XYZ file of C-alpha atoms in Angstrom:
768
model
C 21.480 -20.267 15.904
C 17.769 -20.100 15.183
C 17.026 -17.190 12.857
C 20.649 -17.117 11.832
C 20.260 -14.255 9.313
C 19.374 -11.182 11.350
C 19.525 -8.837 8.354
C 17.109 -10.999 6.416
C 14.739 -11.070 9.389
C 14.981 -7.277 9.424
C 14.152 -7.175 5.709
C 11.117 -9.355 6.408
C 9.918 -6.918 9.095
C 10.499 -3.991 6.752
C 8.534 -5.747 4.029
C 5.637 -6.448 6.396
C 5.509 -2.809 7.558
C 6.387 -1.208 4.250
C 3.508 1.271 4.155
C 4.188 2.551 7.664
C 7.896 2.945 6.916
C 7.168 4.748 3.646
C 4.891 7.211 5.452
C 7.564 7.752 8.088
C 10.139 8.215 5.325
C 7.967 10.857 3.692
C 7.744 12.745 7.000
C 11.500 12.557 7.628
C 12.240 13.632 4.043
C 9.883 16.576 4.451
C 11.756 17.584 7.619
C 15.090 17.409 5.769
C 13.784 19.371 2.782
C 12.469 22.107 5.077
C 16.029 22.565 6.332
C 17.542 22.912 2.860
C 18.579 26.575 2.797
C 20.344 28.392 -0.022
C 21.877 31.872 -0.035
C 21.497 32.055 3.725
C 17.725 31.877 4.202
C 15.682 30.736 1.163
C 14.073 27.334 1.821
C 10.936 26.546 -0.240
C 11.944 22.906 -0.761
C 9.766 21.529 2.052
C 6.739 23.024 0.280
C 7.925 21.599 -3.057
C 8.376 18.097 -1.656
C 4.903 18.017 -0.112
C 3.448 19.212 -3.447
C 5.244 16.405 -5.322
C 3.541 13.627 -3.321
C -0.069 12.439 -3.220
C -2.573 11.191 -0.650
C -1.317 10.159 2.772
C 2.288 10.593 1.669
C 1.702 14.274 0.901
C 0.121 14.771 4.329
C 3.034 13.068 6.104
C 5.566 15.061 4.069
C 3.706 18.272 4.916
C 3.724 17.362 8.616
C 7.459 16.636 8.529
C 8.160 19.880 6.662
C 6.004 21.796 9.150
C 8.102 20.446 12.040
C 11.251 21.265 10.091
C 10.212 24.874 9.595
C 8.998 25.271 13.209
C 12.189 23.913 14.784
C 14.464 25.767 12.373
C 16.661 28.658 13.415
C 14.815 30.829 10.831
C 11.347 30.550 12.405
C 10.191 34.109 11.615
C 11.160 33.922 7.945
C 9.606 30.447 7.716
C 6.079 31.666 8.454
C 5.338 32.068 4.759
C 6.524 28.503 4.107
C 4.258 27.180 6.864
C 1.321 29.051 5.296
C 2.284 27.689 1.871
C 2.264 24.139 3.286
C -1.322 24.595 4.448
C -2.306 25.859 0.990
C -0.590 22.852 -0.616
C -2.509 20.394 1.587
C -5.797 22.111 0.714
C -5.041 22.204 -3.025
C -3.983 18.525 -3.062
C -7.073 17.464 -1.081
C -9.420 19.281 -3.471
C -7.609 17.894 -6.518
C -7.701 14.307 -5.262
C -11.442 14.507 -4.639
C -12.358 16.328 -7.856
C -9.879 15.128 -10.488
C -9.302 11.630 -11.877
C -5.517 12.075 -12.103
C -4.076 13.942 -9.147
C -0.437 12.865 -9.413
C 0.625 14.520 -12.655
C 3.780 16.709 -12.678
C 1.670 19.641 -13.916
C -0.578 19.485 -10.844
C 2.431 19.163 -8.522
C 4.031 22.234 -10.093
C 0.746 24.143 -10.044
C 0.055 23.450 -6.367
C 3.572 24.534 -5.340
C 3.386 27.625 -7.557
C -0.052 28.676 -6.295
C 0.726 28.024 -2.626
C 4.003 29.966 -2.652
C 2.497 32.788 -4.718
C -0.415 33.318 -2.315
C 1.661 33.076 0.864
C 4.424 35.339 -0.497
C 1.890 37.928 -1.647
C 0.187 37.994 1.765
C 3.524 38.413 3.564
C 4.565 41.253 1.251
C 1.288 43.117 1.763
C 1.771 43.102 5.545
C 5.193 44.781 5.397
C 6.992 47.713 3.816
C 8.541 45.852 0.925
C 11.149 46.949 -1.580
C 11.761 45.906 -5.175
C 14.429 43.510 -3.904
C 11.887 41.798 -1.640
C 9.530 41.368 -4.613
C 12.287 39.867 -6.769
C 13.290 37.439 -4.008
C 9.670 36.368 -3.548
C 9.226 35.825 -7.289
C 12.431 33.778 -7.350
C 11.134 31.655 -4.460
C 7.860 30.993 -6.274
C 9.633 29.732 -9.389
C 12.219 27.849 -7.330
C 9.421 26.076 -5.437
C 7.504 25.125 -8.594
C 10.651 23.983 -10.402
C 11.758 21.868 -7.445
C 8.304 20.280 -7.258
C 8.683 19.214 -10.894
C 12.099 17.643 -10.247
C 10.858 15.850 -7.127
C 7.764 14.514 -8.917
C 9.816 13.216 -11.850
C 12.364 11.617 -9.506
C 9.709 9.851 -7.435
C 7.970 8.620 -10.588
C 11.251 7.284 -12.002
C 12.018 5.600 -8.675
C 8.703 3.725 -8.733
C 9.289 2.653 -12.347
C 12.808 1.389 -11.650
C 16.292 2.233 -12.940
C 15.913 -0.007 -15.990
C 13.370 2.300 -17.628
C 14.824 5.631 -16.432
C 15.577 8.156 -19.173
C 18.387 10.716 -19.230
C 15.839 13.361 -18.269
C 14.771 11.259 -15.256
C 18.393 10.900 -14.168
C 18.924 14.666 -14.482
C 15.887 15.291 -12.266
C 17.236 12.783 -9.746
C 20.582 14.614 -9.691
C 18.880 17.941 -8.944
C 16.731 16.317 -6.241
C 19.830 14.735 -4.724
C 21.529 18.135 -4.598
C 18.608 19.532 -2.602
C 18.848 16.602 -0.159
C 22.566 17.284 0.304
C 21.822 20.935 1.049
C 19.301 19.894 3.680
C 21.615 17.350 5.316
C 24.635 19.665 5.344
C 23.178 21.418 8.395
C 22.792 18.189 10.373
C 25.870 17.339 12.417
C 27.039 14.267 14.318
C 29.995 14.911 16.578
C 30.633 18.181 14.778
C 30.749 16.513 11.338
C 28.266 17.415 8.591
C 26.109 14.484 7.487
C 25.442 16.214 4.158
C 29.100 16.715 3.270
C 30.003 13.126 4.231
C 27.150 11.830 2.071
C 28.218 14.141 -0.787
C 31.768 12.746 -0.785
C 30.434 9.174 -0.599
C 28.213 9.780 -3.655
C 31.144 11.260 -5.601
C 33.384 8.291 -4.802
C 30.728 5.761 -5.834
C 30.018 7.589 -9.114
C 33.744 7.939 -9.889
C 34.517 4.286 -9.098
C 31.679 2.798 -11.129
C 30.994 5.527 -13.682
C 34.463 6.743 -14.626
C 35.738 10.263 -15.203
C 32.516 11.782 -16.562
C 30.301 10.442 -13.768
C 32.830 11.488 -11.113
C 33.108 15.005 -12.496
C 29.325 15.443 -12.832
C 28.745 14.167 -9.296
C 31.544 16.421 -7.995
C 30.132 19.527 -9.672
C 26.584 18.816 -8.486
C 27.575 18.019 -4.909
C 30.006 20.925 -4.779
C 27.393 23.432 -5.900
C 24.881 22.039 -3.400
C 27.309 22.242 -0.463
C 28.575 25.641 -1.609
C 25.072 27.098 -1.776
C 24.224 25.658 1.627
C 27.158 27.366 3.376
C 29.244 30.227 2.033
C 32.265 29.220 4.132
C 32.551 26.060 2.053
C 32.222 27.623 -1.387
C 35.709 26.325 -2.244
C 34.353 22.764 -2.427
C 32.631 23.565 -5.749
C 35.959 23.335 -7.537
C 37.602 20.873 -5.112
C 34.793 18.317 -5.371
C 34.559 18.673 -9.156
C 38.290 18.229 -9.782
C 38.548 15.516 -7.128
C 35.670 13.577 -8.729
C 37.379 13.818 -12.119
C 40.720 12.537 -10.786
C 39.030 9.759 -8.789
C 37.275 8.706 -11.973
C 40.567 8.628 -13.881
C 41.914 6.064 -11.392
C 38.687 4.028 -11.144
C 40.304 1.030 -12.874
C 42.959 0.870 -10.141
C 40.438 -0.045 -7.454
C 38.557 1.591 -4.622
C 41.592 2.423 -2.486
C 43.490 4.292 -5.215
C 40.360 6.089 -6.446
C 39.437 7.265 -2.932
C 43.045 8.254 -2.148
C 43.178 10.432 -5.262
C 40.043 12.287 -4.167
C 41.409 12.803 -0.629
C 44.728 14.188 -1.919
C 43.058 16.676 -4.284
C 40.745 18.016 -1.563
C 43.534 18.173 1.046
C 45.650 20.281 -1.326
C 42.661 22.520 -2.084
C 42.118 23.076 1.649
C 45.674 24.464 2.024
C 44.790 27.466 -0.132
C 41.613 28.337 1.785
C 41.481 31.213 4.267
C 42.385 30.242 7.841
C 38.944 31.456 8.983
C 37.417 28.360 7.483
C 37.515 25.130 9.500
C 39.230 23.188 6.723
C 40.435 20.544 9.146
C 36.853 19.491 9.815
C 36.142 19.364 6.068
C 39.219 17.208 5.420
C 38.321 14.886 8.319
C 34.805 14.513 6.852
C 36.399 13.379 3.590
C 38.459 10.782 5.462
C 35.312 9.508 7.199
C 33.423 9.270 3.889
C 36.372 7.434 2.292
C 36.471 4.955 5.194
C 32.745 4.274 4.773
C 33.296 3.845 1.033
C 35.993 1.246 1.668
C 33.891 -0.568 4.296
C 30.765 -0.967 2.152
C 30.621 -4.506 0.686
C 31.590 -4.749 -2.962
C 28.334 -6.522 -3.819
C 26.365 -3.477 -2.612
C 28.442 -0.939 -4.537
C 28.109 -2.898 -7.785
C 24.413 -2.069 -7.849
C 25.385 1.522 -8.658
C 27.221 0.579 -11.845
C 26.442 3.302 -14.373
C 27.669 1.774 -17.609
C 27.061 -1.424 -19.427
C 25.750 -3.426 -22.308
C 26.818 -6.820 -23.500
C 29.675 -6.894 -25.952
C 28.354 -7.605 -29.332
C 24.896 -6.258 -28.491
C 23.447 -2.898 -29.431
C 23.234 -0.645 -26.369
C 20.250 1.312 -27.633
C 18.399 -1.929 -28.307
C 19.085 -3.134 -24.778
C 17.953 0.167 -23.297
C 14.769 0.057 -25.359
C 14.127 -3.557 -24.313
C 14.660 -2.683 -20.652
C 12.260 0.225 -20.998
C 9.621 -1.931 -22.665
C 9.886 -4.691 -20.054
C 9.734 -2.148 -17.258
C 6.670 -0.525 -18.813
C 4.881 -3.843 -19.247
C 5.729 -4.776 -15.656
C 4.215 -1.530 -14.360
C 1.065 -2.013 -16.433
C 0.605 -5.574 -15.120
C 1.087 -4.362 -11.542
C -1.517 -1.652 -12.135
C -3.911 -4.262 -13.539
C -3.277 -6.453 -10.475
C -4.017 -3.580 -8.076
C -7.122 -2.538 -10.013
C -8.424 -6.110 -10.225
C -7.946 -6.583 -6.495
C -9.727 -3.305 -5.677
C -12.633 -4.111 -8.010
C -12.852 -7.643 -6.561
C -13.187 -6.274 -3.040
C -15.787 -3.725 -4.131
C -17.855 -6.361 -5.978
C -17.555 -8.726 -3.025
C -19.138 -6.130 -0.770
C -21.888 -5.361 -3.266
C -22.691 -9.018 -3.944
C -22.570 -10.210 -0.339
C -26.245 -10.770 0.455
C -26.190 -12.299 3.910
C -28.384 -15.298 4.806
C -29.542 -13.256 7.778
C -31.468 -10.971 5.376
C -33.367 -13.599 3.399
C -36.497 -13.283 5.603
C -37.192 -9.892 3.978
C -37.817 -11.440 0.565
C -39.805 -14.347 2.065
C -42.066 -12.046 4.091
C -42.655 -9.869 1.047
C -43.681 -12.888 -1.020
C -45.803 -14.784 1.555
C -47.219 -12.089 3.815
C -48.010 -9.390 1.234
C -51.434 -10.908 0.363
C -52.181 -12.420 3.809
C -55.169 -11.062 5.738
C -53.234 -11.168 9.024
C -50.261 -9.117 7.778
C -51.324 -6.047 9.791
C -51.569 -8.071 12.992
C -48.196 -9.802 12.461
C -46.125 -6.901 11.077
C -47.625 -3.981 13.002
C -49.170 -5.068 16.288
C -46.775 -8.005 16.853
C -43.741 -6.816 14.864
C -41.148 -7.720 17.501
C -42.541 -11.237 17.966
C -42.638 -11.802 14.185
C -39.051 -10.562 13.634
C -37.761 -12.643 16.526
C -39.448 -15.741 15.081
C -37.978 -14.997 11.623
C -34.469 -14.595 13.095
C -34.892 -17.838 15.037
C -35.986 -19.580 11.831
C -32.825 -18.394 10.046
C -30.653 -19.667 12.918
C -32.387 -23.056 12.742
C -31.844 -23.162 8.983
C -28.119 -22.616 9.466
C -28.031 -25.330 12.104
C -30.289 -28.031 10.589
C -30.327 -27.110 6.883
C -34.151 -27.072 6.632
C -37.344 -26.178 8.528
C -40.493 -28.245 9.134
C -43.370 -28.227 11.599
C -41.309 -30.180 14.156
C -38.407 -27.739 14.409
C -40.141 -24.516 13.343
C -40.342 -21.571 15.796
C -43.328 -21.974 18.120
C -44.653 -18.519 17.229
C -45.170 -19.607 13.597
C -46.903 -22.833 14.659
C -49.201 -20.913 16.953
C -49.967 -17.771 14.888
C -49.168 -18.218 11.154
C -52.122 -19.134 8.948
C -49.819 -19.890 5.970
C -47.356 -22.054 7.872
C -46.536 -24.588 5.142
C -46.108 -21.921 2.488
C -43.857 -19.829 4.764
C -41.647 -22.777 5.676
C -41.408 -23.837 2.034
C -40.320 -20.353 0.923
C -37.789 -20.114 3.764
C -36.259 -23.470 2.776
C -36.130 -22.488 -0.911
C -34.649 -19.061 -0.179
C -32.036 -20.583 2.124
C -30.917 -23.132 -0.487
C -30.708 -20.415 -3.157
C -28.731 -18.152 -0.848
C -26.247 -20.888 0.068
C -25.820 -21.794 -3.592
C -25.367 -18.150 -4.559
C -22.761 -17.585 -1.852
C -20.886 -20.685 -3.024
C -20.784 -19.328 -6.572
C -19.675 -15.936 -5.281
C -16.833 -17.554 -3.341
C -15.689 -19.371 -6.478
C -15.856 -16.158 -8.515
C -13.971 -14.301 -5.797
C -11.347 -17.044 -5.758
C -10.923 -16.807 -9.538
C -10.562 -13.030 -9.254
C -7.863 -13.520 -6.620
C -6.027 -16.057 -8.777
C -6.088 -13.740 -11.798
C -4.792 -10.906 -9.624
C -1.932 -13.064 -8.342
C -1.082 -14.167 -11.870
C -0.873 -10.574 -13.098
C 1.289 -9.727 -10.091
C 3.523 -12.753 -10.681
C 3.992 -11.925 -14.366
C 4.870 -8.342 -13.447
C 7.496 -9.580 -10.992
C 8.936 -11.960 -13.609
C 9.272 -9.222 -16.215
C 10.790 -6.900 -13.645
C 13.410 -9.491 -12.669
C 14.274 -10.072 -16.341
C 14.624 -6.320 -16.846
C 16.955 -6.045 -13.847
C 19.049 -8.942 -15.118
C 19.447 -7.284 -18.516
C 20.341 -4.007 -16.856
C 23.033 -5.744 -14.763
C 24.946 -7.028 -17.827
C 28.251 -5.166 -18.024
C 30.772 -4.436 -20.739
C 33.671 -6.797 -21.353
C 36.982 -5.852 -22.922
C 36.328 -5.773 -26.708
C 39.729 -7.385 -27.221
C 38.530 -10.540 -25.415
C 35.365 -10.609 -27.503
C 37.518 -10.408 -30.629
C 39.770 -13.218 -29.332
C 36.807 -15.581 -28.930
C 35.513 -14.656 -32.366
C 38.892 -15.372 -33.996
C 39.179 -18.656 -32.073
C 35.810 -19.884 -33.384
C 36.747 -18.900 -36.936
C 40.049 -20.751 -36.612
C 38.161 -23.865 -35.483
C 35.827 -23.489 -38.496
C 32.756 -22.969 -36.321
C 30.177 -20.789 -38.045
C 28.805 -18.875 -35.076
C 25.384 -17.345 -35.687
C 25.593 -15.301 -32.496
C 28.376 -14.578 -30.032
C 28.054 -12.791 -26.686
C 30.838 -12.164 -24.175
C 29.875 -10.331 -21.007
C 30.030 -10.252 -17.227
C 26.969 -10.496 -15.026
C 26.163 -8.252 -12.061
C 28.711 -10.136 -9.920
C 31.469 -9.757 -12.568
C 31.363 -13.442 -13.435
C 32.272 -14.018 -17.036
C 29.915 -15.686 -19.475
C 30.310 -16.676 -23.128
C 27.300 -17.617 -25.239
C 27.708 -19.095 -28.721
C 25.007 -20.161 -31.169
C 26.126 -22.711 -33.776
C 24.369 -24.679 -36.523
C 23.114 -28.002 -35.142
C 25.152 -30.117 -37.542
C 28.427 -28.756 -36.074
C 27.708 -30.328 -32.677
C 28.950 -33.696 -33.992
C 32.570 -32.514 -34.029
C 32.346 -30.393 -30.879
C 34.550 -31.418 -27.935
C 32.975 -29.561 -25.012
C 35.818 -30.310 -22.604
C 38.485 -29.181 -25.061
C 36.616 -25.979 -25.931
C 36.102 -25.115 -22.247
C 39.833 -25.559 -21.566
C 40.885 -23.510 -24.599
C 38.486 -20.670 -23.799
C 39.761 -20.713 -20.206
C 43.324 -20.176 -21.438
C 42.209 -17.601 -24.010
C 40.255 -15.421 -21.572
C 42.338 -16.204 -18.458
C 39.232 -17.483 -16.670
C 38.331 -21.026 -15.563
C 35.164 -22.084 -17.390
C 32.895 -24.987 -16.532
C 31.611 -27.389 -19.194
C 29.026 -25.611 -21.350
C 25.278 -26.003 -21.124
C 24.030 -27.076 -24.551
C 20.482 -26.251 -25.653
C 19.476 -27.786 -28.987
C 16.888 -25.799 -30.930
C 15.366 -26.465 -34.353
C 18.320 -25.710 -36.618
C 20.818 -24.327 -34.138
C 22.379 -25.079 -30.772
C 23.204 -22.668 -27.953
C 26.378 -23.163 -25.926
C 26.668 -21.232 -22.677
C 30.031 -21.169 -20.859
C 30.009 -19.933 -17.247
C 32.907 -19.155 -14.986
C 33.712 -22.140 -12.761
C 32.574 -21.802 -9.148
C 34.880 -22.136 -6.151
C 32.607 -24.717 -4.512
C 30.654 -27.755 -5.573
C 27.785 -29.552 -3.869
C 26.970 -33.182 -3.041
C 23.290 -34.002 -2.512
C 21.623 -36.870 -0.667
C 17.902 -37.717 -0.286
C 15.759 -40.288 1.510
C 11.980 -40.782 1.815
C 9.675 -42.981 3.889
C 6.009 -42.987 2.801
C 3.291 -42.865 5.444
C 2.126 -46.335 6.532
C 4.438 -48.080 4.085
C 2.427 -46.788 1.096
C 3.892 -46.729 -2.394
C 3.171 -43.025 -2.863
C 4.773 -40.367 -0.653
C 2.945 -37.084 -0.038
C 6.254 -35.150 -0.130
C 8.123 -34.148 -3.275
C 11.676 -32.865 -3.736
C 13.967 -31.759 -6.530
C 17.488 -30.483 -7.094
C 18.808 -28.264 -9.873
C 22.334 -27.070 -10.516
C 22.595 -24.008 -12.712
C 25.750 -23.185 -14.618
C 25.795 -19.659 -13.258
C 26.992 -21.042 -9.928
C 23.580 -21.454 -8.312
C 22.218 -24.693 -6.847
C 18.651 -25.095 -5.586
C 17.178 -27.698 -3.235
C 13.369 -27.801 -3.358
C 11.102 -29.663 -0.923
C 7.302 -29.575 -0.848
C 4.945 -31.239 1.637
C 1.352 -31.725 0.464
C -1.613 -31.560 2.839
C -2.175 -34.958 4.459
C -0.677 -38.059 2.879
C -1.231 -40.386 -0.040
C -2.144 -39.612 -3.641
C -3.852 -36.253 -3.080
C -0.941 -34.879 -1.078
C 1.510 -36.270 -3.626
C -0.249 -34.441 -6.473
C -0.146 -31.093 -4.646
C 3.466 -31.516 -3.538
C 4.662 -32.698 -6.953
C 2.846 -29.848 -8.674
C 4.347 -27.234 -6.337
C 7.849 -28.719 -6.479
C 7.768 -29.179 -10.253
C 6.538 -25.667 -11.003
C 9.052 -24.030 -8.652
C 11.854 -26.081 -10.199
C 10.934 -25.157 -13.758
C 10.545 -21.465 -12.957
C 13.823 -21.214 -11.038
C 15.699 -23.110 -13.742
C 14.905 -20.412 -16.325
C 15.946 -17.573 -14.027
C 12.592 -16.492 -12.570
C 12.873 -14.932 -9.097
C 11.691 -16.778 -6.004
C 8.822 -14.432 -5.126
C 7.480 -14.390 -8.685
C 7.681 -18.196 -8.831
C 5.734 -18.494 -5.570
C 3.008 -16.191 -6.915
C 2.528 -18.442 -9.944
C 2.571 -21.669 -7.897
C 0.131 -20.252 -5.365
C -2.362 -19.248 -8.058
C -1.968 -22.668 -9.733
C -2.832 -24.477 -6.481
C -5.788 -22.172 -5.840
C -7.329 -22.867 -9.242
C -6.274 -26.547 -9.583
C -9.538 -28.092 -8.425
C -12.679 -27.440 -6.465
C -11.198 -29.134 -3.403
C -8.765 -27.501 -1.020
C -5.165 -27.802 -2.257
C -2.185 -26.599 -0.311
C 1.482 -27.451 -0.023
C 4.459 -26.131 1.884
C 7.373 -24.907 -0.200
C 10.956 -24.999 1.053
C 13.723 -23.698 -1.221
C 17.410 -23.576 -0.378
C 19.514 -21.659 -2.926
C 23.296 -21.971 -2.681
C 25.755 -19.574 -4.353
C 28.715 -21.821 -5.122
C 31.004 -18.823 -5.701
C 30.565 -17.256 -2.266
C 28.976 -19.994 -0.138
C 25.954 -17.820 0.636
C 22.858 -19.929 1.283
C 19.391 -18.373 0.975
C 16.372 -20.060 2.564
C 12.906 -19.313 1.155
C 10.050 -20.787 3.180
C 6.287 -20.855 2.709
C 4.792 -22.823 5.613
C 7.751 -25.212 5.624
C 9.344 -27.096 8.521
C 12.606 -25.770 10.008
C 15.775 -26.218 7.967
C 19.061 -27.197 9.563
C 22.690 -26.261 8.995
C 25.957 -27.648 10.278
C 28.573 -24.884 10.113
C 32.096 -25.459 11.423
C 30.829 -28.285 13.640
C 27.978 -26.257 15.178
C 24.351 -26.935 14.308
C 21.527 -24.449 13.934
C 18.074 -24.171 12.427
C 16.143 -21.658 10.349
C 12.453 -21.462 11.258
C 9.477 -19.835 9.545
C 5.980 -18.666 10.458
C 4.762 -18.070 6.891
C 1.693 -19.690 5.304
C 1.845 -22.554 2.770
C 0.848 -22.021 -0.848
C -2.728 -22.627 -1.958
C -4.545 -21.097 1.034
C -4.766 -17.370 0.343
C -3.705 -14.913 -2.335
C -0.665 -12.807 -1.573
C 1.343 -15.591 0.087
C 5.031 -14.675 0.341
C 8.296 -16.378 1.216
C 10.052 -15.793 4.516
C 13.675 -15.223 3.576
C 16.809 -15.943 5.630
C 20.451 -16.381 4.652
C 23.776 -17.620 6.020
C 27.269 -18.048 4.565
C 28.832 -21.534 4.654
C 32.190 -23.031 3.761
C 33.455 -26.308 2.359
C 32.481 -29.185 4.664
C 29.311 -27.504 5.968
C 25.894 -29.152 5.549
C 22.394 -27.910 4.737
C 19.376 -30.052 5.648
C 15.737 -29.731 4.480
C 13.088 -31.911 6.141
C 9.332 -32.437 5.956
C 6.951 -32.262 8.932
C 7.238 -36.006 9.553
C 10.850 -35.573 10.714
C 10.075 -33.019 13.441
C 6.849 -34.605 14.719
C 8.666 -35.530 17.958
C 10.584 -32.278 18.301
C 13.229 -30.097 16.694
C 16.172 -30.367 19.073
C 17.054 -33.994 18.395
C 18.043 -33.215 14.796
C 20.492 -30.561 16.043
C 22.088 -33.108 18.342
C 22.347 -35.710 15.566
C 24.067 -33.220 13.265
C 26.650 -32.207 15.848
C 27.560 -35.850 16.527
C 28.177 -36.755 12.890
C 31.561 -38.305 12.212
C 33.904 -36.400 9.935
C 33.705 -37.322 6.275
C 30.453 -39.275 6.635
C 28.605 -39.902 3.368
C 25.756 -37.429 2.795
C 23.390 -40.147 1.569
C 24.024 -42.170 4.707
C 23.248 -39.101 6.813
C 19.841 -38.756 5.138
C 18.985 -42.407 5.655
C 19.992 -42.317 9.331
C 17.947 -39.193 10.089
C 14.855 -40.519 8.291
C 14.978 -43.893 10.064
C 15.570 -42.220 13.439
C 12.568 -39.956 12.888
C 10.412 -43.008 12.132
C 11.579 -44.902 15.230
C 11.013 -41.894 17.502
C 7.320 -41.760 16.551
C 5.587 -43.632 19.392
C 2.088 -42.072 19.378
C 0.657 -44.573 16.900
C 0.399 -42.002 14.124
C 2.508 -41.749 11.005
C 3.406 -39.129 8.449
C 5.477 -38.923 5.285
C 9.176 -38.446 6.041
C 11.586 -36.760 3.638
C 15.183 -35.665 4.221
C 17.156 -33.681 1.611
C 20.749 -32.766 2.484
C 23.625 -31.054 0.705
C 27.302 -30.864 1.624
C 29.508 -28.090 0.262
C 32.900 -29.137 -1.093
C 35.801 -27.366 -2.741
C 35.514 -27.169 -6.515
C 37.739 -29.295 -8.658
């Protein structure tokens, strides 16, 4: 079961080849846009999409659109679009080389407008045109420029993230989505339109998670797009709109009822359509889209939730805060990219190779020598070869003297001692300068990683705020009345559900009221009041107030065991581990293995483990936490510092276990009596900037075991641990398992060498 999470491995591959996939996506999107026809034959959207992108992405989009126009059934009428694409590429290339900002919406609109205007004018001048032809061409020009604006705004909003998207951005995204649906409506699989299936799927998602208004808006938009793409399906404009409205009305009843309502409305609408239309295909497409809608995991669909702010919080304030955090995150990412680019440029400018130091030495020693003409003109090759040999000897021995100097210098140079002295001095200065440059470059890299890490942290906080959803105001009022009845003077009260619809209640009370607070009693009473099982609250005492946070009780709990054996029987182990249990149903096992053994390794491992623990405990994402830990290890001291990082995060509501590895040893699982391991090829923290976790996941049940180990456990192989896990007796104590594995690993080591051994295990159990 090695590599047990295939989807996570796929995500890792996608992440590693992101640029290539984005370029390919731009080309495919350009192809689709080129096939977006309205009113039978107008299709300037491929030109618009290419104009909305920049750099390599614009070129790939133009190539995809070119192929789309060439292989279209309207090849003759597409000649002007092909010419317009060439004009767009030229305009974008000139703009990117002459202007500082080449990705503004105004430039995108201008390039599309100019390209379509020129190509349309040329086509008209080569034919006998009528006033109608002129009006159609003018309409195409404005349609192309307007579409370019919508595409540019949509792409910009997509890069910024949903948290900071404005209503105007969302409107542009809706228009862009309509164009995509028009393009895909012509693509068929088994006789079914991909565009119409996707349109119905979008309507169902919007209706289920946005209500009546979102369903109706999505239905109108998709209906108009499909209707414009094919006149035979013009009836769907009204059918989709009304169906989206009705599906939204029943969104509280669940996915099945909401989808069924949409299917019924469209089936009835199809009965009144002329028999010349293949309504049976259209109805079957709706059934297919509904089946896909029902099959998509609930956790995926929740990401499309369109409403939400915490009860008791001001929605406009939350939106403003999300926008601010998103803006700051983008600025920090820009600073990180700029700092990295400048660092590389300065590194190239400052890199004066040792191989070139003989130029300065020759200029200083030989300039006033009477034999300079003989050496540097008549015997140039011999002199340069001797200089190069001297540099090689300097690199090898560290200094030059008469004993190890090149024979040509000994035989021919009249200023031998002076030349050797200058070469030695220049070499020492060069080595010192390169050492300083490496330190400066390292500091630049650390600063870049820190900016990047802070950007990721702010972005994760913004997403978390955006995921907070509305709770029934009646429940909020019930909690408020309960606290008043108990004579608790709440300074702040929040009742809301997180992105997974897990209820949370946060109360801030004056510190002096904690003395009469019965946490167990309050948790039980709130559970009855809100019809939800709450765990005991997390209490955070501030200066004059205390925060109580009640989380919904998880279905599972976790039992943890640990055991360590220090290398050579030392008192200090070079491995460090930690365990944290969050009240939101998350548990984290952290294991770090420092380089080598002893005190130095212990410092690195403890630093990495401690920082990761503290960052995860306050809700910082794994990748952002790794960025910060990596930069901390890089800057910690002048000596090399590195440590592996192994994090196992368990969702106690669902049993999903996520493994995050940076240079760590394999992790093991025992699931339903079968053992498996999760391996990694990533680098440890503290070596290079840009280190990232390798992520895998698996879902476990009560009774299953997760095992994290350090390198000392697998020094004699990986397979033996799998065998030991499978032969465990039922109900064996988790602490005893750790001790047995650690001692077995020590006894198996027969090569006379030792290493630190650490075993951290967790067993999932049913919650109480």
